[in-house]
Tab-separated table of C-alpha atoms in Angstrom:
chain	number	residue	atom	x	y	z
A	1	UNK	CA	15.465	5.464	-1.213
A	2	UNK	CA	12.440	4.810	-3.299
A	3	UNK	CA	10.816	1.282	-1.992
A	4	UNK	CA	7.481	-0.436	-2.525
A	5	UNK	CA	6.037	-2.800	0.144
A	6	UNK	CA	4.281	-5.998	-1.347
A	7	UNK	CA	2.447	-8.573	0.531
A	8	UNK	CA	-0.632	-10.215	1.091
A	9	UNK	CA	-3.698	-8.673	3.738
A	10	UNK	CA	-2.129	-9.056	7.190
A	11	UNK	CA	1.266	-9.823	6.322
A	12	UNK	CA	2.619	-6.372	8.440
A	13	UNK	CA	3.500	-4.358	5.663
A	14	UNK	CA	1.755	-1.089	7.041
A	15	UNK	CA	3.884	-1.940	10.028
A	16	UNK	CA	7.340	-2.404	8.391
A	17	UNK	CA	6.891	0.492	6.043
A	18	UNK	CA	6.271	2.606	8.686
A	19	UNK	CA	9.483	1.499	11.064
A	20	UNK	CA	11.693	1.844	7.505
A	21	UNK	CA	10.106	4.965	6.871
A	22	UNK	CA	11.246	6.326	10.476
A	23	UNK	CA	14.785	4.851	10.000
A	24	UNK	CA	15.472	6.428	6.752
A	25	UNK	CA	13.767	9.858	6.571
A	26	UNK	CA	11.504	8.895	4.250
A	27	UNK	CA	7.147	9.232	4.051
A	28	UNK	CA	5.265	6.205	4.226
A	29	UNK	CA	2.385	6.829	1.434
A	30	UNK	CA	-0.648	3.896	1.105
A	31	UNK	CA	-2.905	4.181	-1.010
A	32	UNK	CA	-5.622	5.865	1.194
A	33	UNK	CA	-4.051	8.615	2.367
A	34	UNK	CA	-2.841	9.300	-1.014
A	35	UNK	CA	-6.140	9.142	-1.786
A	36	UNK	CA	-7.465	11.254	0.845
A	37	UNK	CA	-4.489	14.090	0.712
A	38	UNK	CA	-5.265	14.415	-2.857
A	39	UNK	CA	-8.722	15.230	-2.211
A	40	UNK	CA	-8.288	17.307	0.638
A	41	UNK	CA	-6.128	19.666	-1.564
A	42	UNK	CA	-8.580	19.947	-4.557
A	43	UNK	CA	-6.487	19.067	-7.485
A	44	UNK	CA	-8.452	18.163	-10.443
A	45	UNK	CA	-7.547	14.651	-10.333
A	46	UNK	CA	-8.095	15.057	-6.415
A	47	UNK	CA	-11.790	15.891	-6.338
A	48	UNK	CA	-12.474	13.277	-9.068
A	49	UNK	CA	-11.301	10.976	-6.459
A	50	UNK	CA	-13.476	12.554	-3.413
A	51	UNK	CA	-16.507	12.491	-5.765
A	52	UNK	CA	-16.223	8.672	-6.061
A	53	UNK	CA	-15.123	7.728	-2.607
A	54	UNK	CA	-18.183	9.757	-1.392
A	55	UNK	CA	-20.176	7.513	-3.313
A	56	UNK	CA	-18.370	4.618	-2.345
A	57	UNK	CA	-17.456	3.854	-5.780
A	58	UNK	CA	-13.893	2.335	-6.739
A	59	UNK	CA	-11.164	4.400	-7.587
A	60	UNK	CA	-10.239	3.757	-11.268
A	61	UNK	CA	-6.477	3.308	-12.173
A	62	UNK	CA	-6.231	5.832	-14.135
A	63	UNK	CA	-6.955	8.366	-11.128
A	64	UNK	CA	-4.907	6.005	-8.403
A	65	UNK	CA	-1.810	6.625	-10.378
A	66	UNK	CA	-2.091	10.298	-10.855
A	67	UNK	CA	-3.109	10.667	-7.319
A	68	UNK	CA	0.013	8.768	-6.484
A	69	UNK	CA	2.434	10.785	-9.078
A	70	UNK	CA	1.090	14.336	-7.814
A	71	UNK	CA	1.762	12.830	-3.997
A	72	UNK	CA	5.709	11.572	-4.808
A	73	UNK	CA	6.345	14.544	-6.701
A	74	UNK	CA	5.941	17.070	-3.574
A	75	UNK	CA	8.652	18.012	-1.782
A	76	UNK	CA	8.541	16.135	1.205
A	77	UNK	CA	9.189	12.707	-1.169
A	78	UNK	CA	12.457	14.339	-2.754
A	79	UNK	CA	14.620	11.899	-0.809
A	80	UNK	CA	12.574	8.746	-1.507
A	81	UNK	CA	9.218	6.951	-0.450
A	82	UNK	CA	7.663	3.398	0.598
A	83	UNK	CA	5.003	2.784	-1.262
A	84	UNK	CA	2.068	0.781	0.823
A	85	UNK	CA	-0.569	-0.722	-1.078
A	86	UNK	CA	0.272	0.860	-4.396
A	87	UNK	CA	0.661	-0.286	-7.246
A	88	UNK	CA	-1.975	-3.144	-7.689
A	89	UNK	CA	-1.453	-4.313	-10.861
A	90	UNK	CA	1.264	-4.291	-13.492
A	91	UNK	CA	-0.523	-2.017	-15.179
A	92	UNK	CA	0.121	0.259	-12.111
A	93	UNK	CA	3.486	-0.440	-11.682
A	94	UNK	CA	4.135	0.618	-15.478
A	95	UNK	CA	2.619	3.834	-15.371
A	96	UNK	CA	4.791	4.309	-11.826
A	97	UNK	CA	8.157	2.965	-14.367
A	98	UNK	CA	6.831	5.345	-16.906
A	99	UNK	CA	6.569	8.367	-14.610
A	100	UNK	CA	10.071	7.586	-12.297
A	101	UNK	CA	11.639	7.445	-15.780
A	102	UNK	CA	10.577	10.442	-17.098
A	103	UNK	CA	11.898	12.003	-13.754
A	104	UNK	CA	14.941	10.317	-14.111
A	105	UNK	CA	14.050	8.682	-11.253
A	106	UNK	CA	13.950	5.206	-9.954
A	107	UNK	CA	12.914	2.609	-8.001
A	108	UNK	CA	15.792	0.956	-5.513
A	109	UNK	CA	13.941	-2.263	-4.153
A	110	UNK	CA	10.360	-4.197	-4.169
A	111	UNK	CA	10.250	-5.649	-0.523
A	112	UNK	CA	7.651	-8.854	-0.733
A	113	UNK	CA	6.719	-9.989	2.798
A	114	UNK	CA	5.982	-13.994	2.481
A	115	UNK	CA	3.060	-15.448	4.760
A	116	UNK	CA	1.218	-18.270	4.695
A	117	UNK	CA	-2.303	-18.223	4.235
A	118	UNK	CA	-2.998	-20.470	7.367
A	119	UNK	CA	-0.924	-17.425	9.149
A	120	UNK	CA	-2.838	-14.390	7.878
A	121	UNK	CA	-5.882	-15.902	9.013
A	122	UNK	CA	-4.818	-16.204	12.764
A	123	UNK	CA	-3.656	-12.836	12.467
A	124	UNK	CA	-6.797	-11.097	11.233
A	125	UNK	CA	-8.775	-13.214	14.009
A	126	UNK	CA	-6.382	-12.034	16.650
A	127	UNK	CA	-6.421	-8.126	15.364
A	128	UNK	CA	-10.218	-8.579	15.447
A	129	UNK	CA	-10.183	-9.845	19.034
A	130	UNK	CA	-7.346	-7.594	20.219
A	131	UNK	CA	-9.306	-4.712	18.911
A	132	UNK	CA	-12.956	-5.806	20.632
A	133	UNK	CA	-11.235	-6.505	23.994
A	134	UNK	CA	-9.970	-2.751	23.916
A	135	UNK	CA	-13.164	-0.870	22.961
A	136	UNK	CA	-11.951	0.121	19.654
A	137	UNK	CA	-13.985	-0.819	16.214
A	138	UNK	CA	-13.352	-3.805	14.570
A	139	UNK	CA	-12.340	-3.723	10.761
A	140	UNK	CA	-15.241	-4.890	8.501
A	141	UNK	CA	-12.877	-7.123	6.560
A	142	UNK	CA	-11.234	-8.609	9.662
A	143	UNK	CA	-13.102	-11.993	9.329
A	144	UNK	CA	-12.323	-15.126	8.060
A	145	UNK	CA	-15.011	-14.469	5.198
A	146	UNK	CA	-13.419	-11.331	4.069
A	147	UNK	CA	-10.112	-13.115	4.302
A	148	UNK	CA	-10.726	-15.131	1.493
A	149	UNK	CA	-12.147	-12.789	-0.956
A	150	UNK	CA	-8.871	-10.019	-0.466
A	151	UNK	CA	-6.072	-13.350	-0.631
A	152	UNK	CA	-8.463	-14.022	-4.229
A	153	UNK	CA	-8.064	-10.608	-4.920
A	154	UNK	CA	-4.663	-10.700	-4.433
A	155	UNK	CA	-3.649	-13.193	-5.921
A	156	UNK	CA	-5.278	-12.948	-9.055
A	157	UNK	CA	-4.057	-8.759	-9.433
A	158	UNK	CA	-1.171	-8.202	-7.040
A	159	UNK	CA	0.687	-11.307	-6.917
A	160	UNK	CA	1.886	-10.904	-10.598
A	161	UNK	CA	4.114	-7.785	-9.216
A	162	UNK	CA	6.129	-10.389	-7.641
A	163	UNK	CA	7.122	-11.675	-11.677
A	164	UNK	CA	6.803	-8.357	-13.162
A	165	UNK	CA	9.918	-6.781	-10.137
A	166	UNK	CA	11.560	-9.888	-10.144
A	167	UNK	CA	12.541	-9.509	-14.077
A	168	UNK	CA	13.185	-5.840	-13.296
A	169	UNK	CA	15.954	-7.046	-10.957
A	170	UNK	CA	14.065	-5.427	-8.236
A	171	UNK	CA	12.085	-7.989	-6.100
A	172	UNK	CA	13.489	-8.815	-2.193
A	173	UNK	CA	11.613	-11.574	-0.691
A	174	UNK	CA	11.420	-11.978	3.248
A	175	UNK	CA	9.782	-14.567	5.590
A	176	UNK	CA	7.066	-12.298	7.269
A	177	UNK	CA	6.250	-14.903	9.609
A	178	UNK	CA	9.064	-14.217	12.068
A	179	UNK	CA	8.737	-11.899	14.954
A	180	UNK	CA	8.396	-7.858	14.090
A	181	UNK	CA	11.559	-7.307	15.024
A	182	UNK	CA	13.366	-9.574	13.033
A	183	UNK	CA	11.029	-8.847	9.952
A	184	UNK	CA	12.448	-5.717	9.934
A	185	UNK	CA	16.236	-6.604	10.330
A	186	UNK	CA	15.695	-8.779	7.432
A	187	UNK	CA	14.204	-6.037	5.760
A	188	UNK	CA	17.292	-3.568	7.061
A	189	UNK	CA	19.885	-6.586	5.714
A	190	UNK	CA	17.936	-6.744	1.893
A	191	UNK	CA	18.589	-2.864	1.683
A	192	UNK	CA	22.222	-3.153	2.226
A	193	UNK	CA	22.021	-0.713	5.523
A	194	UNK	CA	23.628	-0.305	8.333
A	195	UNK	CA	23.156	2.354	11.425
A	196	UNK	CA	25.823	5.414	11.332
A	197	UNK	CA	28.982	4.272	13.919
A	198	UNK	CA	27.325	0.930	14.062
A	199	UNK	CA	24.733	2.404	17.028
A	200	UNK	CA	21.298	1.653	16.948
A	201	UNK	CA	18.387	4.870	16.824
A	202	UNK	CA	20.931	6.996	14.726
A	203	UNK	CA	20.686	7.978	10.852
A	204	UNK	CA	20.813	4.944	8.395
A	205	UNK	CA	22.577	4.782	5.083
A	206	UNK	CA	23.446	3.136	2.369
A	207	UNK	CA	26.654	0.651	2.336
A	208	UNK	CA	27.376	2.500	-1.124
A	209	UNK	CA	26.811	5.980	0.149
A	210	UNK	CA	29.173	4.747	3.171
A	211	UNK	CA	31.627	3.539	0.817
A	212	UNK	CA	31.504	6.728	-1.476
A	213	UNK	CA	32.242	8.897	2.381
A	214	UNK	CA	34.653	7.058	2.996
């Protein structure tokens, strides 16, 4: 399956992508490690990247999305993807239509995770905390300051995605509020999936692809 994760900062989507990515066989690509593969294996459009990031200069658009392209074109994203943090903008996510397309490719789902603001901020507060109180660095953005700025950011660039996948047939909204757990069964029900012989920790797969074995 090809997926995207949408959300705002804190809403879990690094979290949920990651436990769908397990559960169907597929890589779990955000934006920085795209960013950082592509550099690390000196493709043009690769070391254009590194060359800004080492001087902590934005990475233009038009360098995200070919990092992202040469990364879901590898082998290892044959059977699908999740998508974290990527696109930004509709501009983004047309140049990812654009590219699926000429592939004959295409996207199966946009999975939104819905928090309230009031929410996120106890949850960056609490990561901040929970990550002091074991030794480990705290995020730089990780404060209620910082907050504000990325839910701006977001909503002014990456909340559109929401109208622009919605047209497209594509958008699946969930409350992200609710425990992990049942974030990601919610997820797991929007997908249409269910585990092989009904047992948990097995293969998942599509109702269609059950109904086609069948």
């Amino acid at each position: 399956m090809r997926l995207i994760m949408l959300g705002p900062p804190g809403a879990g989507k690094g979290t949920q992508a990651a436990r769908l990515a397990e559960r169907l066989g597929v890589p779990q690509l955000s934006t920085g490690d795209i960013l950082r593969a592509a550099a690390a294996k000196g493709s043009p459009v690769g070391l254009a990247a590194r060359d800004l990031m080492a001087r902590g200069e934005l990475v233009g658009d038009d360098i995200v999305v070919n990092c992202v392209l040469e990364c879901i074109a590898e082998p290892g994203a044959a059977s699908g993807f999740i998508l974290d943090g990527f696109p930004r903008t509709p501009g983004q996510a047309r140049a990812l239509d654009e590219a699926l397309e000429k592939a004959h490719l295409g996207l199966d789902a946009v999975l939104e995770l819905n928090v309230d603001e009031s929410v996120l901020l106890d949850r960056i507060i609490y990561r901040a905390r929970e990550a002091k109180a074991a030794g480990r660095p705290v995020r730089a953005d990780d404060n209620p300051e910082a907050l504000k700025v990325r839910l701006e950011g977001y909503r002014t660039q990456t909340q559109p995605l929401a109208d622009y996948y919605r047209t497209a047939g594509l958008l699946r909204t969930v409350n992200g509020q609710r425990p992990v757990d049942e974030v990601t069964s919610s997820l797991v029900a929007e997908l249409r999936l269910q585990p092989e012989n009904g047992r948990p920790g097995l293969s998942w797969v599509t109702l269609d692809e059950r109904r086609k074995s069948s």
